Tab-separated table of C-alpha atoms and ligand atoms in Angstrom:
chain	number	residue	atom	x	y	z
Z	1	UNK	CA	176.003	86.771	-77.441
Z	2	UNK	CA	173.819	84.445	-78.846
Z	3	UNK	CA	175.791	81.211	-78.828
Z	4	UNK	CA	174.347	78.252	-76.571
Z	5	UNK	CA	171.365	80.624	-75.943
Z	6	UNK	CA	167.596	78.574	-75.384
Z	7	UNK	CA	165.345	80.927	-77.256
Z	8	UNK	CA	161.807	79.802	-77.385
Z	9	UNK	CA	159.575	81.109	-80.594
Z	10	UNK	CA	156.265	81.375	-80.626
Z	11	UNK	CA	154.588	81.699	-83.796
Z	12	UNK	CA	157.040	80.351	-85.296
Z	13	UNK	CA	155.072	79.374	-88.564
Z	14	UNK	CA	154.406	82.804	-89.277
Z	15	UNK	CA	155.743	85.330	-91.240
Z	16	UNK	CA	158.179	87.239	-88.593
Z	17	UNK	CA	158.230	84.287	-86.331
Z	18	UNK	CA	159.845	81.943	-89.567
Z	19	UNK	CA	162.173	84.562	-90.304
Z	20	UNK	CA	163.439	85.027	-86.392
Z	21	UNK	CA	164.313	81.771	-86.304
Z	22	UNK	CA	166.449	81.767	-89.328
Z	23	UNK	CA	168.409	84.850	-87.708
Z	24	UNK	CA	168.335	83.132	-84.247
Z	25	UNK	CA	169.759	80.161	-85.531
Z	26	UNK	CA	172.392	81.846	-87.891
Z	27	UNK	CA	173.438	83.570	-84.890
Z	28	UNK	CA	174.480	80.207	-82.699
Z	29	UNK	CA	171.155	79.483	-80.502
Z	30	UNK	CA	169.365	76.749	-79.938
Z	31	UNK	CA	165.688	77.347	-80.963
Z	32	UNK	CA	162.402	75.875	-80.281
Z	33	UNK	CA	159.130	77.027	-82.397
Z	34	UNK	CA	156.098	76.345	-81.595
Z	35	UNK	CA	152.780	76.866	-84.058
Z	36	UNK	CA	149.578	75.675	-85.639
Z	37	UNK	CA	151.648	74.787	-88.724
Z	38	UNK	CA	155.044	74.910	-90.129
Z	39	UNK	CA	156.094	77.697	-92.188
Z	40	UNK	CA	154.403	77.950	-95.511
Z	41	UNK	CA	156.961	78.689	-98.050
Z	42	UNK	CA	160.309	76.883	-96.667
Z	43	UNK	CA	161.050	74.585	-93.576
Z	44	UNK	CA	161.796	75.987	-90.303
Z	45	UNK	CA	166.037	75.788	-89.490
Z	46	UNK	CA	164.375	75.373	-85.493
Z	47	UNK	CA	166.050	72.852	-83.789
Z	48	UNK	CA	162.622	71.478	-82.451
Z	49	UNK	CA	159.285	72.533	-83.622
Z	50	UNK	CA	156.051	71.588	-82.036
Z	51	UNK	CA	152.811	71.727	-83.645
Z	52	UNK	CA	150.064	72.752	-81.416
Z	53	UNK	CA	147.536	75.138	-80.323
Z	54	UNK	CA	148.582	78.137	-77.420
Z	55	UNK	CA	145.407	78.856	-76.560
Z	56	UNK	CA	145.592	75.598	-74.770
Z	57	UNK	CA	146.835	75.756	-70.898
Z	58	UNK	CA	148.389	72.139	-70.905
Z	59	UNK	CA	149.962	72.205	-74.484
Z	60	UNK	CA	151.609	75.497	-73.216
Z	61	UNK	CA	152.588	74.034	-70.078
Z	62	UNK	CA	154.467	70.974	-72.545
Z	63	UNK	CA	156.366	73.020	-74.211
Z	64	UNK	CA	157.456	75.461	-71.890
Z	65	UNK	CA	158.956	72.910	-69.781
Z	66	UNK	CA	162.705	74.558	-69.138
Z	67	UNK	CA	164.154	77.699	-68.393
Z	68	UNK	CA	164.501	79.744	-71.986
Z	69	UNK	CA	166.736	82.063	-71.987
Z	70	UNK	CA	165.004	84.302	-74.587
Z	71	UNK	CA	160.786	83.765	-75.394
Z	72	UNK	CA	160.005	85.559	-78.111
Z	73	UNK	CA	155.694	85.916	-78.445
Z	74	UNK	CA	154.494	86.748	-81.831
Z	75	UNK	CA	151.850	84.020	-82.051
Z	76	UNK	CA	148.037	86.008	-82.462
Z	77	UNK	CA	145.185	85.585	-84.692
Z	78	UNK	CA	145.748	88.233	-86.857
Z	79	UNK	CA	145.725	89.114	-90.991
Z	80	UNK	CA	145.719	92.545	-93.136
Z	81	UNK	CA	142.733	95.158	-93.270
Z	82	UNK	CA	140.767	92.498	-95.254
Z	83	UNK	CA	140.984	90.347	-92.372
Z	84	UNK	CA	140.745	92.721	-88.991
Z	85	UNK	CA	139.178	95.509	-90.384
Z	86	UNK	CA	135.866	93.878	-91.871
Z	87	UNK	CA	134.331	93.093	-88.188
Z	88	UNK	CA	133.872	89.252	-89.430
Z	89	UNK	CA	136.720	87.744	-87.471
Z	90	UNK	CA	136.686	90.542	-84.076
Z	91	UNK	CA	135.395	87.782	-81.534
Z	92	UNK	CA	138.197	84.915	-82.692
Z	93	UNK	CA	140.960	87.931	-83.054
Z	94	UNK	CA	140.092	88.662	-79.685
Z	95	UNK	CA	139.656	85.759	-77.886
Z	96	UNK	CA	142.395	83.455	-79.690
Z	97	UNK	CA	145.043	86.140	-79.468
Z	98	UNK	CA	144.254	87.308	-75.468
Z	99	UNK	CA	144.587	83.403	-74.790
Z	100	UNK	CA	147.432	82.973	-76.212
Z	101	UNK	CA	149.451	85.312	-74.517
Z	102	UNK	CA	147.884	84.569	-71.184
Z	103	UNK	CA	149.163	81.218	-71.057
Z	104	UNK	CA	152.599	81.676	-72.179
Z	105	UNK	CA	152.777	84.271	-69.674
Z	106	UNK	CA	151.438	82.392	-67.082
Z	107	UNK	CA	153.524	79.204	-68.047
Z	108	UNK	CA	157.071	81.491	-68.404
Z	109	UNK	CA	155.923	82.552	-64.877
Z	110	UNK	CA	156.045	79.249	-63.573
Z	111	UNK	CA	159.535	78.272	-64.928
Z	112	UNK	CA	161.100	81.213	-64.055
Z	113	UNK	CA	161.430	82.476	-67.212
Z	114	UNK	CA	162.783	86.415	-66.757
Z	115	UNK	CA	162.951	87.637	-70.263
Z	116	UNK	CA	160.083	87.959	-73.210
Z	117	UNK	CA	159.277	89.770	-75.882
Z	118	UNK	CA	155.927	90.822	-76.906
Z	119	UNK	CA	154.810	92.131	-80.612
Z	120	UNK	CA	152.412	94.830	-80.261
Z	121	UNK	CA	151.216	96.526	-83.022
Z	122	UNK	CA	151.052	100.065	-84.333
Z	123	UNK	CA	147.044	98.900	-84.286
Z	124	UNK	CA	146.570	100.203	-80.878
Z	125	UNK	CA	147.335	103.686	-81.296
Z	126	UNK	CA	144.193	105.810	-80.989
Z	127	UNK	CA	142.244	106.635	-84.461
Z	128	UNK	CA	141.670	110.407	-83.420
Z	129	UNK	CA	145.294	111.269	-83.975
Z	130	UNK	CA	145.413	109.411	-87.473
Z	131	UNK	CA	143.239	110.744	-89.334
Z	132	UNK	CA	145.611	113.918	-91.410
Z	133	UNK	CA	146.978	111.221	-94.021
Z	134	UNK	CA	149.478	114.350	-93.486
Z	135	UNK	CA	150.368	114.471	-90.205
Z	136	UNK	CA	149.675	111.142	-88.104
Z	137	UNK	CA	150.713	110.885	-84.571
Z	138	UNK	CA	152.195	107.563	-83.164
Z	139	UNK	CA	154.813	108.510	-80.445
Z	140	UNK	CA	154.530	105.864	-77.614
Z	141	UNK	CA	153.118	108.392	-75.631
Z	142	UNK	CA	150.363	109.108	-77.469
Z	143	UNK	CA	148.970	106.140	-76.580
Z	144	UNK	CA	145.943	107.343	-74.281
Z	145	UNK	CA	143.297	107.916	-73.712
Z	146	UNK	CA	143.267	104.485	-75.883
Z	147	UNK	CA	140.860	104.691	-79.111
Z	148	UNK	CA	142.053	102.081	-81.286
Z	149	UNK	CA	139.630	101.213	-84.480
Z	150	UNK	CA	139.829	97.894	-84.416
Z	151	UNK	CA	139.329	94.739	-81.912
Z	152	UNK	CA	142.684	94.042	-82.987
Z	153	UNK	CA	144.174	96.994	-81.424
Z	154	UNK	CA	142.340	96.799	-78.419
Z	155	UNK	CA	143.359	92.738	-77.794
Z	156	UNK	CA	147.252	94.681	-78.129
Z	157	UNK	CA	146.472	97.262	-75.839
Z	158	UNK	CA	145.230	94.474	-73.622
Z	159	UNK	CA	147.913	92.266	-73.518
Z	160	UNK	CA	150.481	95.170	-73.133
Z	161	UNK	CA	148.948	95.844	-70.312
Z	162	UNK	CA	149.458	92.316	-69.198
Z	163	UNK	CA	153.062	92.035	-70.128
Z	164	UNK	CA	153.804	95.011	-68.462
Z	165	UNK	CA	151.335	94.009	-65.059
Z	166	UNK	CA	153.778	90.945	-65.113
Z	167	UNK	CA	156.725	92.439	-64.698
Z	168	UNK	CA	155.574	94.481	-62.182
Z	169	UNK	CA	154.074	92.531	-60.160
Z	170	UNK	CA	155.912	89.123	-61.223
Z	171	UNK	CA	159.596	89.782	-61.994
Z	172	UNK	CA	159.082	89.163	-65.838
Z	173	UNK	CA	161.489	90.906	-68.097
Z	174	UNK	CA	159.166	92.340	-70.717
Z	175	UNK	CA	159.746	94.055	-74.033
Z	176	UNK	CA	157.206	95.246	-76.219
Z	177	UNK	CA	157.376	96.353	-79.268
Z	178	UNK	CA	154.956	98.404	-81.300
Z	179	UNK	CA	155.172	96.899	-84.925
Z	180	UNK	CA	154.219	99.047	-88.015
Z	181	UNK	CA	153.161	97.010	-91.086
Z	182	UNK	CA	156.299	94.431	-91.515
Z	183	UNK	CA	157.263	93.037	-94.995
Z	184	UNK	CA	158.991	91.230	-97.410
Z	185	UNK	CA	159.534	87.280	-98.828
Z	186	UNK	CA	157.512	84.836	-97.261
Z	187	UNK	CA	154.610	86.046	-95.823
Z	188	UNK	CA	150.684	85.861	-96.994
Z	189	UNK	CA	150.152	86.947	-99.995
Z	190	UNK	CA	147.314	85.229	-101.985
Z	191	UNK	CA	145.416	83.529	-98.518
Z	192	UNK	CA	143.221	86.608	-97.563
Z	193	UNK	CA	145.542	87.518	-94.921
Z	194	UNK	CA	147.993	89.290	-96.859
Z	195	UNK	CA	148.509	92.905	-95.999
Z	196	UNK	CA	149.323	95.725	-98.546
Z	197	UNK	CA	152.685	95.631	-99.823
Z	198	UNK	CA	152.291	91.562	-100.571
Z	199	UNK	CA	148.273	92.791	-102.190
Z	200	UNK	CA	150.344	95.259	-104.502
Z	201	UNK	CA	152.722	93.104	-105.653
Z	202	UNK	CA	150.610	89.957	-106.517
Z	203	UNK	CA	148.118	92.458	-108.220
Z	204	UNK	CA	150.804	94.074	-110.274
Z	205	UNK	CA	152.710	90.739	-111.230
Z	206	UNK	CA	149.282	89.940	-112.482
Z	207	UNK	CA	148.416	92.631	-114.323
Z	208	UNK	CA	149.133	92.813	-117.663
Z	209	UNK	CA	151.030	95.996	-118.655
Z	210	UNK	CA	149.157	99.030	-119.852
Z	211	UNK	CA	146.564	97.005	-117.791
Z	212	UNK	CA	143.863	97.855	-114.650
Z	213	UNK	CA	144.338	96.703	-110.437
Z	214	UNK	CA	142.069	97.378	-107.745
Z	215	UNK	CA	142.896	99.458	-104.855
Z	216	UNK	CA	141.055	99.977	-101.668
Z	217	UNK	CA	139.778	103.383	-100.670
Z	218	UNK	CA	141.041	105.905	-102.657
Z	219	UNK	CA	144.632	105.242	-102.006
Z	220	UNK	CA	145.373	108.302	-100.669
Z	221	UNK	CA	145.948	106.643	-96.998
Z	222	UNK	CA	149.145	106.760	-96.068
Z	223	UNK	CA	151.594	104.048	-94.141
Z	224	UNK	CA	155.066	103.175	-93.480
Z	225	UNK	CA	156.572	99.829	-93.989
Z	226	UNK	CA	159.621	97.945	-92.596
Z	227	UNK	CA	161.375	95.534	-94.329
Z	228	UNK	CA	161.880	92.515	-92.410
Z	229	UNK	CA	165.536	92.012	-91.948
Z	230	UNK	CA	165.210	95.308	-90.413
Z	231	UNK	CA	162.682	94.428	-88.170
Z	232	UNK	CA	164.282	91.385	-86.751
Z	233	UNK	CA	167.572	93.691	-85.813
Z	234	UNK	CA	165.454	96.018	-83.966
Z	235	UNK	CA	163.619	93.146	-82.347
Z	236	UNK	CA	166.645	91.800	-81.177
Z	237	UNK	CA	168.252	94.826	-80.351
Z	238	UNK	CA	165.096	95.778	-77.684
Z	239	UNK	CA	164.890	91.765	-76.492
Z	240	UNK	CA	168.609	92.228	-75.452
Z	241	UNK	CA	168.163	96.437	-74.079
Z	242	UNK	CA	167.283	97.157	-70.455
Z	243	UNK	CA	163.996	99.422	-72.107
Z	244	UNK	CA	161.278	98.487	-69.835
Z	245	UNK	CA	158.348	100.743	-71.935
Z	246	UNK	CA	156.923	99.789	-75.316
Z	247	UNK	CA	158.736	100.571	-78.685
Z	248	UNK	CA	157.624	101.936	-81.808
Z	249	UNK	CA	159.145	99.350	-84.799
Z	250	UNK	CA	158.843	100.842	-87.849
Z	251	UNK	CA	159.868	103.220	-90.706
Z	252	UNK	CA	159.677	106.675	-91.104
Z	253	UNK	CA	159.387	106.622	-94.987
Z	254	UNK	CA	155.331	107.292	-94.984
Z	255	UNK	CA	153.962	107.103	-98.531
Z	256	UNK	CA	150.322	107.197	-99.849
Z	257	UNK	CA	148.877	103.544	-100.958
Z	258	UNK	CA	148.790	105.008	-104.435
Z	259	UNK	CA	152.163	105.896	-104.511
Z	260	UNK	CA	153.276	102.478	-103.454
Z	261	UNK	CA	151.379	100.750	-106.099
Z	262	UNK	CA	153.464	103.008	-108.100
Z	263	UNK	CA	156.630	101.791	-106.846
Z	264	UNK	CA	155.693	98.381	-106.844
Z	265	UNK	CA	154.637	98.838	-110.892
Z	266	UNK	CA	158.213	101.117	-111.330
Z	267	UNK	CA	160.064	97.863	-110.320
Z	268	UNK	CA	158.100	95.350	-111.973
Z	269	UNK	CA	158.602	97.824	-115.141
Z	270	UNK	CA	154.995	97.577	-116.021
Z	271	UNK	CA	152.107	101.065	-116.392
Z	272	UNK	CA	149.327	100.004	-114.361
Z	273	UNK	CA	145.804	101.970	-113.920
Z	274	UNK	CA	144.130	101.999	-110.611
Z	275	UNK	CA	140.795	100.982	-110.161
Z	276	UNK	CA	139.622	102.150	-106.754
Z	277	UNK	CA	136.753	100.439	-105.088
Z	278	UNK	CA	135.476	100.261	-101.783
Z	279	UNK	CA	137.186	98.158	-99.301
Z	280	UNK	CA	138.722	98.145	-95.971
Z	281	UNK	CA	141.428	100.451	-95.616
Z	282	UNK	CA	142.070	101.315	-92.055
Z	283	UNK	CA	142.387	104.639	-90.168
Z	284	UNK	CA	143.456	107.855	-92.896
Z	285	UNK	CA	147.377	107.803	-92.063
Z	286	UNK	CA	150.100	106.349	-89.827
Z	287	UNK	CA	153.850	107.008	-89.403
Z	288	UNK	CA	155.869	105.657	-87.322
Z	289	UNK	CA	157.383	108.060	-84.815
Z	290	UNK	CA	161.445	106.808	-84.479
Z	291	UNK	CA	162.590	108.933	-81.755
Z	292	UNK	CA	162.506	106.631	-78.958
Z	293	UNK	CA	163.731	103.926	-80.814
Z	294	UNK	CA	166.850	106.185	-81.781
Z	295	UNK	CA	167.464	107.604	-78.341
Z	296	UNK	CA	166.894	104.198	-76.419
Z	297	UNK	CA	168.788	101.945	-78.727
Z	298	UNK	CA	170.100	104.336	-80.897
Z	299	UNK	CA	168.794	101.901	-83.864
Z	300	UNK	CA	166.753	103.490	-87.183
Z	301	UNK	CA	166.224	101.766	-90.050
Z	302	UNK	CA	169.372	101.693	-92.858
Z	303	UNK	CA	167.300	100.407	-95.844
Z	304	UNK	CA	164.807	102.742	-98.299
Z	305	UNK	CA	161.558	101.108	-98.645
Z	306	UNK	CA	162.013	100.720	-102.185
Z	307	UNK	CA	164.733	98.450	-101.706
Z	308	UNK	CA	162.545	96.143	-100.043
Z	309	UNK	CA	159.949	96.613	-102.125
Z	310	UNK	CA	162.504	94.591	-104.866
Z	311	UNK	CA	163.050	91.856	-102.934
Z	312	UNK	CA	159.161	91.291	-102.296
Z	313	UNK	CA	158.073	91.976	-105.683
Z	314	UNK	CA	160.810	89.146	-106.864
Z	315	UNK	CA	159.572	86.885	-104.412
Z	316	UNK	CA	155.718	87.641	-104.945
Z	317	UNK	CA	156.247	87.275	-108.885
Z	318	UNK	CA	157.856	84.119	-108.096
Z	319	UNK	CA	155.011	83.008	-106.413
Z	320	UNK	CA	152.368	84.276	-109.156
Z	321	UNK	CA	154.255	82.491	-111.869
Z	322	UNK	CA	154.556	79.192	-110.197
Z	323	UNK	CA	150.784	79.095	-109.139
Z	324	UNK	CA	149.820	79.712	-112.745
Z	325	UNK	CA	151.669	76.858	-114.343
R	401	NAD	P1	151.649	85.482	-89.053
R	401	NAD	O1	149.730	85.356	-88.799
R	401	NAD	O2	152.308	85.724	-90.357
R	401	NAD	O3	152.428	84.550	-87.031
R	401	NAD	C1	151.324	84.520	-86.318
R	401	NAD	C2	151.466	83.062	-86.318
R	401	NAD	O4	151.009	82.501	-85.008
R	401	NAD	C3	150.923	82.291	-87.650
R	401	NAD	O5	151.676	81.262	-87.975
R	401	NAD	C4	149.844	81.554	-86.502
R	401	NAD	O6	149.760	80.199	-86.656
R	401	NAD	C5	150.591	81.613	-85.286
R	401	NAD	N1	148.924	80.983	-84.283
R	401	NAD	C6	147.694	82.101	-84.119
R	401	NAD	N2	147.086	81.241	-83.860
R	401	NAD	C7	148.057	80.004	-83.082
R	401	NAD	C8	147.568	79.825	-81.755
R	401	NAD	N3	146.341	79.325	-81.177
R	401	NAD	N4	148.471	78.723	-81.366
R	401	NAD	C9	149.886	78.409	-82.009
R	401	NAD	N5	150.037	79.111	-83.037
R	401	NAD	C10	149.492	80.584	-83.823
R	401	NAD	O7	151.982	87.468	-88.264
R	401	NAD	P2	153.438	87.810	-88.734
R	401	NAD	O8	152.977	89.024	-89.826
R	401	NAD	O9	154.404	86.875	-88.438
R	401	NAD	O10	153.281	88.459	-86.712
R	401	NAD	C11	154.009	88.029	-85.957
R	401	NAD	C12	153.379	88.979	-84.656
R	401	NAD	O11	153.599	90.748	-84.854
R	401	NAD	C13	151.791	89.254	-84.388
R	401	NAD	O12	151.416	89.022	-83.280
R	401	NAD	C14	151.204	90.187	-85.405
R	401	NAD	O13	150.231	90.612	-84.051
R	401	NAD	C15	152.248	91.236	-84.627
R	401	NAD	N6	152.550	92.480	-85.887
R	401	NAD	C16	152.947	92.466	-86.909
R	401	NAD	C17	152.736	93.547	-87.764
R	401	NAD	C18	152.957	92.827	-89.515
R	401	NAD	O14	153.282	93.482	-90.095
R	401	NAD	N7	153.193	91.892	-89.896
R	401	NAD	C19	152.396	94.584	-87.456
R	401	NAD	C20	151.881	94.824	-86.211
R	401	NAD	C21	152.165	93.639	-85.335
């Protein structure tokens, strides 16, 4: 069904966007990618790739020059806890990402493009429901009263509402996913924007057997992590479904950061001691709630966390080895 479709991927130089372009090309779509930069670790499969700034309205109008069948809007100013929870990047995160969404939506509406996917985040869920690491609540209907713990989460919430307002008033068919910690090869691993799985893989890869690695906080904060291939499958299913509300795309296999570290160390066949240090940790507990996605898309993740971590560790380990040459 993808054969012959014209698709635009905004953020195609980033982690998820790059993988998404590859997947859409395999399915036979014609794809234009847009980003501030080309993908960092391998070349893009896009038929056409425009490097430019989606904060510039004139550039956005230039690249949205035809009626695409599908637009995936993944571009955002984002990163892991070391980027979005320190407070240092708050103004940039809010201003840059909001501008991108405002510009892309307006240009799509002017071209009569209907179907637009928007990648929101679990970071929009209220902090007060995520204090108990054993029982965090992230059902889609628990979003309000809103109280995200970061400006990144507030921008996601604002932009979700923006897409839904364009759907209500202007005929846009918005599809909104709330991603929960997507990971896999070819993501940030050493540039300050890496997230826990890649950071832990890097630290374990760099550690000597029996050595120490640093873990932010006490490591008892909980999260779930979804492998990139599963994320793409759910994204495309949601995009082509009739469901119009926000939906979680994540895993329900919740682990503590200490457990995540143990799994990675086991994969690497190394014994490592955890040295807990101060660092930005985000909410105390978070897990995807997949009841709605199972009900409306008949989909749930099929692979255990360890499976994705094996592939990710192998990739990060290769980067560490080739960087140390
Ligand atoms: P990423 O940072 O790898 O990709 C985002 C891309 O957007 C980057 O390549 C960046 O250069 C591009 N971009 C930023 N500003 C731009 C601009 N002004 N003009 C053009 N391009 C610009 O992030 P990702 O992990 O691939 O995430 C994709 C989307 O999914 C983001 O919207 C993110 O907020 C959301 N999300 C991701 C996760 C996750 O775990 N990866 C979780 C929740 C939500």
